[in-house]
PDB file of C-alpha atoms in Angstrom:
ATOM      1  CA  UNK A 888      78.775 114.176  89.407  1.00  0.00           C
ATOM      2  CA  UNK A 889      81.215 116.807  87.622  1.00  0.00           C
ATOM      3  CA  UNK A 890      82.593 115.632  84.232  1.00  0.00           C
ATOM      4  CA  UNK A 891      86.216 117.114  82.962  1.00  0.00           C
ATOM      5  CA  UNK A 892      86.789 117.330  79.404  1.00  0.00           C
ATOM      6  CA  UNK A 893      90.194 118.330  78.936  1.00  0.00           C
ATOM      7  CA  UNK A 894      91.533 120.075  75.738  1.00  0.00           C
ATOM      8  CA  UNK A 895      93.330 116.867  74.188  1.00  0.00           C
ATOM      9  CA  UNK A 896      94.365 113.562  75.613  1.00  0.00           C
ATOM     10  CA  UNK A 897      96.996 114.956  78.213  1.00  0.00           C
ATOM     11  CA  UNK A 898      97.714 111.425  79.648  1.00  0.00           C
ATOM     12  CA  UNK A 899      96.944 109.901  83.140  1.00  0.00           C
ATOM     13  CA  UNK A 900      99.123 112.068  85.178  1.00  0.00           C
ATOM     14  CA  UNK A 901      97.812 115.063  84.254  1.00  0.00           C
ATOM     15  CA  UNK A 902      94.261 114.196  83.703  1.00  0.00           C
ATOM     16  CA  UNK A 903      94.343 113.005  87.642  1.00  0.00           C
ATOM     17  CA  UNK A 904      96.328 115.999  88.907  1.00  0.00           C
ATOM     18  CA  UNK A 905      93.360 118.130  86.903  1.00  0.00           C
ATOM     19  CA  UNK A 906      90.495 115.974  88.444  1.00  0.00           C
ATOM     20  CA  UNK A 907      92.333 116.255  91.901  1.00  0.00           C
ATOM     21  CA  UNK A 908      92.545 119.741  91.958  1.00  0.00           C
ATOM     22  CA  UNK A 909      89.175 120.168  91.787  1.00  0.00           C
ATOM     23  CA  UNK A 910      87.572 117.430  94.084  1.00  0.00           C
ATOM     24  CA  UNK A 911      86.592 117.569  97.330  1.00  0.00           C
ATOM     25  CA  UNK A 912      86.015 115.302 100.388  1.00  0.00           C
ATOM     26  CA  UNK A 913      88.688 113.055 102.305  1.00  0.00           C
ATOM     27  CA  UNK A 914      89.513 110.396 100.273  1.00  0.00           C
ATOM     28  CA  UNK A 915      90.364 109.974  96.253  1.00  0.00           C
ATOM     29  CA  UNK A 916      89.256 106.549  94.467  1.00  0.00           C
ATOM     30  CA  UNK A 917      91.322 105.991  91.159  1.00  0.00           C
ATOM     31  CA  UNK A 918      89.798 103.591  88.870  1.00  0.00           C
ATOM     32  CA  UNK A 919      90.665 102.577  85.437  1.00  0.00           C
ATOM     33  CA  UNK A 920      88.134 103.275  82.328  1.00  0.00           C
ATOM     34  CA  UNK A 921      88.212  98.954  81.804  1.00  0.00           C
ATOM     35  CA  UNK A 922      87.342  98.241  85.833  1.00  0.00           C
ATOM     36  CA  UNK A 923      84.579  97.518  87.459  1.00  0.00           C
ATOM     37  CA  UNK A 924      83.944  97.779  91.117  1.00  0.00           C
ATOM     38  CA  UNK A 925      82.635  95.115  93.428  1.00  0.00           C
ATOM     39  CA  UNK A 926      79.221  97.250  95.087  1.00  0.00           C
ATOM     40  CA  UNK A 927      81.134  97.328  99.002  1.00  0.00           C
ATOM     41  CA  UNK A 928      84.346  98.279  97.546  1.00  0.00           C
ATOM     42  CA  UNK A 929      84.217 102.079  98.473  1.00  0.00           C
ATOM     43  CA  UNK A 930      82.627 101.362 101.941  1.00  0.00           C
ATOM     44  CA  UNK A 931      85.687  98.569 102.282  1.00  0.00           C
ATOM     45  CA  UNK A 932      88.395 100.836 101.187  1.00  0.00           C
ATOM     46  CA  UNK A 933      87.444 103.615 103.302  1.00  0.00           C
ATOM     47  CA  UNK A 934      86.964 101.783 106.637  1.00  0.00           C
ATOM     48  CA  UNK A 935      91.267 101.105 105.889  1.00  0.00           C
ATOM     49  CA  UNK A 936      91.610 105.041 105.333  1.00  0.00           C
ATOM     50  CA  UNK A 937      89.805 105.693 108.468  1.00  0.00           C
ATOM     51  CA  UNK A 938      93.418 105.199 110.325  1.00  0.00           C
ATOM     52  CA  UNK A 939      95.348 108.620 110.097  1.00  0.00           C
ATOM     53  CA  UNK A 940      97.930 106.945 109.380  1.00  0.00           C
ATOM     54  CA  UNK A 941      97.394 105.244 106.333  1.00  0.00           C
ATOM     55  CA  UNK A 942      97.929 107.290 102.910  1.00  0.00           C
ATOM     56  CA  UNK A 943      96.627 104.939 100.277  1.00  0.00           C
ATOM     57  CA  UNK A 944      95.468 101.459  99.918  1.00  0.00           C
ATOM     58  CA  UNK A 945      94.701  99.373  97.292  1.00  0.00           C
ATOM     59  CA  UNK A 946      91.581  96.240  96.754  1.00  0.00           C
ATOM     60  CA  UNK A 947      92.371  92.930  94.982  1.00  0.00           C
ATOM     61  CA  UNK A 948      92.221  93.038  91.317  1.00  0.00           C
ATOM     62  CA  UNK A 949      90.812  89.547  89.132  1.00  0.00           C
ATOM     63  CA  UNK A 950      90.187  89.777  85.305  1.00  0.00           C
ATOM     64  CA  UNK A 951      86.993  90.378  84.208  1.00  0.00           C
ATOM     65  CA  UNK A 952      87.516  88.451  80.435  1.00  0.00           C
ATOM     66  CA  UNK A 953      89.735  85.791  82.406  1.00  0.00           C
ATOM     67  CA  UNK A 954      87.799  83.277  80.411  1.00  0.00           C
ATOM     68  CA  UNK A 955      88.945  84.220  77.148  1.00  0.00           C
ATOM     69  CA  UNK A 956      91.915  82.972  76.408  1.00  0.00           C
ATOM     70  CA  UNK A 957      94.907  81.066  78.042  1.00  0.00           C
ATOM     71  CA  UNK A 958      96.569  84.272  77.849  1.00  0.00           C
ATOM     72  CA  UNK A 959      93.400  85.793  79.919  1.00  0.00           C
ATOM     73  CA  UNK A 960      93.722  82.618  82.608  1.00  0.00           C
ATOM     74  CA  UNK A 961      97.179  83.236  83.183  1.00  0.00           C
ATOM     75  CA  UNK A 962      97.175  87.020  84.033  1.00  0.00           C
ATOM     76  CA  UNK A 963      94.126  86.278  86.548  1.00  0.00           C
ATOM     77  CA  UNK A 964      96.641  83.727  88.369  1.00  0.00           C
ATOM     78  CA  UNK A 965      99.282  86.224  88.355  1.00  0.00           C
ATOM     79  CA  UNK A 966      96.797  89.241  89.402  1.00  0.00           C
ATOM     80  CA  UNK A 967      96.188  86.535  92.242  1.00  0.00           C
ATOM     81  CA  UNK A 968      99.659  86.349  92.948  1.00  0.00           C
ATOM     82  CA  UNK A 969     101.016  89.725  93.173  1.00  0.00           C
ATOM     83  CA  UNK A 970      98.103  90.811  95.095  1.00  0.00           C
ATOM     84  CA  UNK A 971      97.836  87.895  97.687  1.00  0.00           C
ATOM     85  CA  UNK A 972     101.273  86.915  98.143  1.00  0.00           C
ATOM     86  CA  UNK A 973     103.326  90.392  97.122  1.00  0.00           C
ATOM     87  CA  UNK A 974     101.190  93.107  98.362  1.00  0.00           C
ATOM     88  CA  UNK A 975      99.384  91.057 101.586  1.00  0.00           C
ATOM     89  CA  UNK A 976     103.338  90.594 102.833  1.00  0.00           C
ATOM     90  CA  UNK A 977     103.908  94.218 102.166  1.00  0.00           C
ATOM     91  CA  UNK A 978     100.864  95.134 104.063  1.00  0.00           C
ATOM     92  CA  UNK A 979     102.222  93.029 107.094  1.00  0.00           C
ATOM     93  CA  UNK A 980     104.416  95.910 107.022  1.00  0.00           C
ATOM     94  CA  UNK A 981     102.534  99.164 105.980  1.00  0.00           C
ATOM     95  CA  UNK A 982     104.225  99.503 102.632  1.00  0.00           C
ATOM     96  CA  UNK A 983     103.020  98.117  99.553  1.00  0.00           C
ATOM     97  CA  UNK A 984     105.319  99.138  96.962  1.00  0.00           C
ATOM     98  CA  UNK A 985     102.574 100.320  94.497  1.00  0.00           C
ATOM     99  CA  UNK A 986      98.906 100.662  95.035  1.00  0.00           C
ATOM    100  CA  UNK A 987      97.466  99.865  91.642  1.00  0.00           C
ATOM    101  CA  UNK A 988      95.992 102.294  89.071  1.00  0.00           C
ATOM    102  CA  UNK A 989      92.539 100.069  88.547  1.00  0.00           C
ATOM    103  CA  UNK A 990      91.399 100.481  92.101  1.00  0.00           C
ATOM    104  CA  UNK A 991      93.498 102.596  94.541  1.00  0.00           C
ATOM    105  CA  UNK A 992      92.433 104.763  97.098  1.00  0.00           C
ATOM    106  CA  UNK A 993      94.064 107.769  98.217  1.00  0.00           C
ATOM    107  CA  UNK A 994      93.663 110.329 101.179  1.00  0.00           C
ATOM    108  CA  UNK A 995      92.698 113.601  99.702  1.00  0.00           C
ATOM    109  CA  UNK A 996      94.823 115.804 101.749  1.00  0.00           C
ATOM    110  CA  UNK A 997      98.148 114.119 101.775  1.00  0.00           C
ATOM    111  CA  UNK A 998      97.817 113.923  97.879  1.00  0.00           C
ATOM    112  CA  UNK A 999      97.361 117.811  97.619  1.00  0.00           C
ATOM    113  CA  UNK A1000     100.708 118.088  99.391  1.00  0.00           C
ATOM    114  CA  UNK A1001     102.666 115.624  96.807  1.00  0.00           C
ATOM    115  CA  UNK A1002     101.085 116.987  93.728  1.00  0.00           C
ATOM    116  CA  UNK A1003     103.815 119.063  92.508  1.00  0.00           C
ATOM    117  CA  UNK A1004     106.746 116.429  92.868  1.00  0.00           C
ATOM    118  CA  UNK A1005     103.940 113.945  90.923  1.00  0.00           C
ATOM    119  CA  UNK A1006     103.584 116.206  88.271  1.00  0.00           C
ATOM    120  CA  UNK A1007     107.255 117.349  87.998  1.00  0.00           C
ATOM    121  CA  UNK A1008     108.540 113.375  87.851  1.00  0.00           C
ATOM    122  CA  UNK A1009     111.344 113.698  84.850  1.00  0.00           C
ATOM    123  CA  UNK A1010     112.791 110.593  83.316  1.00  0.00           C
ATOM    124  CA  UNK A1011     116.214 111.183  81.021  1.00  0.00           C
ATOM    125  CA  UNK A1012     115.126 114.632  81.112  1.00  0.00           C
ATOM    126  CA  UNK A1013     111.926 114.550  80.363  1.00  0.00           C
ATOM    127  CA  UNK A1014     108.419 114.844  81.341  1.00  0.00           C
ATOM    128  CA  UNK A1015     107.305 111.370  82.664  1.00  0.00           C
ATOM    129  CA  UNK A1016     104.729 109.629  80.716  1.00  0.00           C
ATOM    130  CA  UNK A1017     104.458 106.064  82.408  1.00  0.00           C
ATOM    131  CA  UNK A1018     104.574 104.615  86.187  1.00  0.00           C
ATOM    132  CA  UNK A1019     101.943 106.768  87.468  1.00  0.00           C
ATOM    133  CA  UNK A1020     100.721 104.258  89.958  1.00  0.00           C
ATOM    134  CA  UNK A1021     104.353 102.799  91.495  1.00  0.00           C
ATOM    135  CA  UNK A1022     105.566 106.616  91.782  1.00  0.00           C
ATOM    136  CA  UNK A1023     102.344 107.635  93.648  1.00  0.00           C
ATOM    137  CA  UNK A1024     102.871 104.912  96.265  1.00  0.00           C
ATOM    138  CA  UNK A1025     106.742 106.012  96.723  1.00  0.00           C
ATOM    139  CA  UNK A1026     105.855 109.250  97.275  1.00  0.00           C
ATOM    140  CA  UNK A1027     103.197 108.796  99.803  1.00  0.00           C
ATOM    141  CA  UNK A1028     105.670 106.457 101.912  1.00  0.00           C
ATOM    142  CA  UNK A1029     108.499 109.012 101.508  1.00  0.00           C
ATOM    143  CA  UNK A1030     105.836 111.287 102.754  1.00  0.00           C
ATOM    144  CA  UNK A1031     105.582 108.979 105.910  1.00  0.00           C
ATOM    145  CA  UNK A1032     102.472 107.329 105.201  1.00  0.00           C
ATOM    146  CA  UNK A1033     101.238 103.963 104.822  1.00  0.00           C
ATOM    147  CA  UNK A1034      99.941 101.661 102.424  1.00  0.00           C
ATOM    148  CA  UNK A1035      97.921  99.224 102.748  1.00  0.00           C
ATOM    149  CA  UNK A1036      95.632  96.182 100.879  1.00  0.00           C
ATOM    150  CA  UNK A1037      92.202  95.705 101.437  1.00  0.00           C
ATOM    151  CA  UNK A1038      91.648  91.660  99.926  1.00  0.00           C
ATOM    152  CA  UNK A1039      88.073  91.833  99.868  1.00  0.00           C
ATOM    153  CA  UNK A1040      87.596  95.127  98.031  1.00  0.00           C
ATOM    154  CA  UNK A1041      87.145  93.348  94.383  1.00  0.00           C
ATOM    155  CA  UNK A1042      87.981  94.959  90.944  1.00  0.00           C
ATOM    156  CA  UNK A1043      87.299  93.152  88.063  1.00  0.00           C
ATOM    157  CA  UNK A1044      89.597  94.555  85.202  1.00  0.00           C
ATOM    158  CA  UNK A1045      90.325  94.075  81.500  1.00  0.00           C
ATOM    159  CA  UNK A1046      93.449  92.327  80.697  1.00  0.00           C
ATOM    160  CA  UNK A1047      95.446  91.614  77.440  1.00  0.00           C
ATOM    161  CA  UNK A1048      94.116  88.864  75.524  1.00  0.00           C
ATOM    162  CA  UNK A1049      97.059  88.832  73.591  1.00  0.00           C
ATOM    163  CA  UNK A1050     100.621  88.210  73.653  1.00  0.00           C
ATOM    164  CA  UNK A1051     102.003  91.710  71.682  1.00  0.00           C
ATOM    165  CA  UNK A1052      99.741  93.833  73.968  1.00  0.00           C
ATOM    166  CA  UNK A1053     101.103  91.972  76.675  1.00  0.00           C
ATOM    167  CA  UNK A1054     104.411  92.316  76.042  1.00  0.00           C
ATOM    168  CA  UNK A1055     104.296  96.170  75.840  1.00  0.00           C
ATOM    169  CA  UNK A1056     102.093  96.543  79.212  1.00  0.00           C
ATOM    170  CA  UNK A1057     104.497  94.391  81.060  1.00  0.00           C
ATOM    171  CA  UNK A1058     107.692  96.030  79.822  1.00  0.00           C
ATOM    172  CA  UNK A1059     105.717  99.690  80.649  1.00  0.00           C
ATOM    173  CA  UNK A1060     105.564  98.354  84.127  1.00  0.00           C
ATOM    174  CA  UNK A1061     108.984  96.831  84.149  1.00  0.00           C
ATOM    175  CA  UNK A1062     110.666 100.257  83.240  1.00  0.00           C
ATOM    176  CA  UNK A1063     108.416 101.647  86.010  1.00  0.00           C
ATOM    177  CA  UNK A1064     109.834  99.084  88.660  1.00  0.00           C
ATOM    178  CA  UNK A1065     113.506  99.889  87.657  1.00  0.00           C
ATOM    179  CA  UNK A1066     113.243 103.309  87.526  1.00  0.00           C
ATOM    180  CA  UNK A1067     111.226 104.250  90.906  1.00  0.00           C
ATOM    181  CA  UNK A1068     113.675 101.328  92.566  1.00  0.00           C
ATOM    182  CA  UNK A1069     115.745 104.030  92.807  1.00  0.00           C
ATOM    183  CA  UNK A1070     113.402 106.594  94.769  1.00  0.00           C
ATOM    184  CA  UNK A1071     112.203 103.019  97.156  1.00  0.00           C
ATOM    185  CA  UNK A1072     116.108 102.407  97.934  1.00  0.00           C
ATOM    186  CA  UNK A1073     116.431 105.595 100.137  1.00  0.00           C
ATOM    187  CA  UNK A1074     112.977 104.749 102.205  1.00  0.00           C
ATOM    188  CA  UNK A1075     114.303 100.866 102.348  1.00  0.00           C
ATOM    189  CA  UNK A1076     116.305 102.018 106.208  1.00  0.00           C
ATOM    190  CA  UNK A1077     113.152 103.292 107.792  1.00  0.00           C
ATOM    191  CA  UNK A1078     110.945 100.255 106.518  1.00  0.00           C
ATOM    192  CA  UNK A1079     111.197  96.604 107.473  1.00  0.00           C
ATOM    193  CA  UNK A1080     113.783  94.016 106.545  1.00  0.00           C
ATOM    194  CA  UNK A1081     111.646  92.073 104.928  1.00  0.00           C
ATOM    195  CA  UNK A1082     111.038  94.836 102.451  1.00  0.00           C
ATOM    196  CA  UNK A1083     114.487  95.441 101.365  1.00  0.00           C
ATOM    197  CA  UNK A1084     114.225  91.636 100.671  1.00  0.00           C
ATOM    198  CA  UNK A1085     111.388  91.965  98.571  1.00  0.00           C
ATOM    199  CA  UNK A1086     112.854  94.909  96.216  1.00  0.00           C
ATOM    200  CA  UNK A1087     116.158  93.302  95.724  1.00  0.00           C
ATOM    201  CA  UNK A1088     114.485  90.467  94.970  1.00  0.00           C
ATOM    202  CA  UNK A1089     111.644  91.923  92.424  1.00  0.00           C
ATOM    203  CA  UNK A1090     114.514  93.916  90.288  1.00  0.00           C
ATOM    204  CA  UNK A1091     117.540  90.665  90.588  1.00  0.00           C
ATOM    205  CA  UNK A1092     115.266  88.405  90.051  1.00  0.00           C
ATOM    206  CA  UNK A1093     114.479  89.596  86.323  1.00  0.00           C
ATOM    207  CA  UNK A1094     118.104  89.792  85.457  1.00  0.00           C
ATOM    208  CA  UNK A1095     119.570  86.795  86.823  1.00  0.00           C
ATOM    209  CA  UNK A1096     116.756  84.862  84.951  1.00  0.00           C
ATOM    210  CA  UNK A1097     117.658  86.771  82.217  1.00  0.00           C
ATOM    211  CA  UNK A1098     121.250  86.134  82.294  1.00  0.00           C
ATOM    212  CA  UNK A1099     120.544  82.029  82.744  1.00  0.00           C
ATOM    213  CA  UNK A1100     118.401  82.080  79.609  1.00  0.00           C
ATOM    214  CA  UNK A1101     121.477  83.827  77.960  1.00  0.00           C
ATOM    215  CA  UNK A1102     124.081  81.732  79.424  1.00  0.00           C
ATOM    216  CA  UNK A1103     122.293  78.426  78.677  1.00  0.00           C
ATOM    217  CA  UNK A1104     121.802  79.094  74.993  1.00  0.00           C
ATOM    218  CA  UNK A1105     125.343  80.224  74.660  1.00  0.00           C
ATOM    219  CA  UNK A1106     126.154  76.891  76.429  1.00  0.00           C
ATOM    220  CA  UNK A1107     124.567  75.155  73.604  1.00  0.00           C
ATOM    221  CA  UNK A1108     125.205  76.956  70.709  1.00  0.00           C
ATOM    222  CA  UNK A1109     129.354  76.700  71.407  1.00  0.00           C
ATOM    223  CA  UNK A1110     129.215  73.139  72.394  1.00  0.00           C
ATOM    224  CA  UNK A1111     126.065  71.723  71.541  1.00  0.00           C
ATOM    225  CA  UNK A1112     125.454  70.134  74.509  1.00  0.00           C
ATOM    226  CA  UNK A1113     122.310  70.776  76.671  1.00  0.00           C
ATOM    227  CA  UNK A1114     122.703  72.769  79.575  1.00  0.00           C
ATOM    228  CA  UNK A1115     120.836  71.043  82.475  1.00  0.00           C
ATOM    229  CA  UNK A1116     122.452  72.479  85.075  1.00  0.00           C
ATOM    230  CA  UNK A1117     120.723  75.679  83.592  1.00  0.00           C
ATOM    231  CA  UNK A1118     117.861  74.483  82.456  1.00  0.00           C
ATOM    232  CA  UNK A1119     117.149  72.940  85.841  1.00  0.00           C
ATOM    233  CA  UNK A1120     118.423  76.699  87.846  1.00  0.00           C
ATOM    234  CA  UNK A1121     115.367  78.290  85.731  1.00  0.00           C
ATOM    235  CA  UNK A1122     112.863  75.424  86.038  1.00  0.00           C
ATOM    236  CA  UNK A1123     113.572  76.150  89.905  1.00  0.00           C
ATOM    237  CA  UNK A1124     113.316  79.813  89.760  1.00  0.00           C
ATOM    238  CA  UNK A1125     110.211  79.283  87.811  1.00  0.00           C
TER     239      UNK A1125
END
């Protein structure tokens, strides 16, 4: 094993660009400091990354303290979610839309070749800080690769046990998802149907709930009556 200490706490981007630069082999596993790996994960993984073809892929993630709380239960039924529903339909396809940070695997060479646009990413001018994981993926399908999700390749991961916490992680990840919608719209013409689907629905979706909530409570507050038809729009959405 060779252990980097940097300087100072440069952030993720950098401190993977640093540990990149320096690695060898074919293939790059990213893990997160709270994961831990099923013991066939690697051997899983890789037999995906044997096809040329493919540029990263990605294993199912659970949470490891899903016993903890309600909080804790309901993020392990929405890990379950995104990764069996959302990214095994994207895989139909060879393009899930971002190969998560807590177990993602990358192919060595084609990640030496993106480096510079990773590390150059601005946002409002500048440096970015957040997103690492979405941004990676879009790059490697701009670069013409695919990516793909292995099911049985298990991380366990730590997840917010409570709601504050929560809040900030998911609205890191939701400025992430607008943002880098941006950078997936031009790539949506050489992908499948189905996926321009998916990312119009992922970033509507949000704001039309949004704006239902909003409408419904302005319904109520002007003529204090309850707004059913609204109420039962986001119990369907729901």
């Amino acid at each position: 094993f060779t252990f980097i200490q940097l300087g100072h706490n440069v952030g993720k981007r950098k401190a993977q660009i640093a540990a990149i630069r320096l690695s060898s082999g074919a293939f790059v596993l990213s893990v997160d400091s709270d994961t831990t790996l099923a013991a066939d994960v690697i051997a899983k993984l890789t037999v995906t990354m044997r096809n040329s073809a493919v540029g990263a892929a990605m294993g199912q993630l659970t949470a490891s303290n899903r016993s903890d709380t309600w909080l804790t239960r309901l993020i392990d039924m929405e890990y379950w979610l995104a990764c069996n529903e959302e990214r095994a339909a994207q895989a139909r396809f060879g393009a899930v839309m971002c190969c998560c940070g807590p177990c993602a695997m990358y192919r060595r060479s084609s990640l030496l070749s993106l480096l510079d646009q990773y590390e150059t990413q601005l946002f409002r001018g500048k440096p970015s800080d957040f997103g690492e994981d979405r941004h990676l993926t879009i790059l490697m399908l701009k670069a013409g690769f695919r990516t793909e999700y292995v099911p049985d390749a298990i991380a366990a991961t730590v997840v917010p046990d409570r709601l504050g916490p929560y809040l900030r992680q998911q609205l890191r990840w939701a400025r992430s998802t607008f943002r880098d919608t941006l950078l997936a719209l031009r790539l949506l013409p050489s992908l499948d149907s189905y996926l321009t689907l998916d990312v119009v629905g992922q970033n509507l979706g949000p704001l039309l709930l949004a704006l239902a909530v909003i409408t419904g409570l302005a319904e109520l507050i002007a003529t204090g009556t309850v707004p059913w038809a609204t109420a039962m729009i986001i119990a369907t959405m729901t």
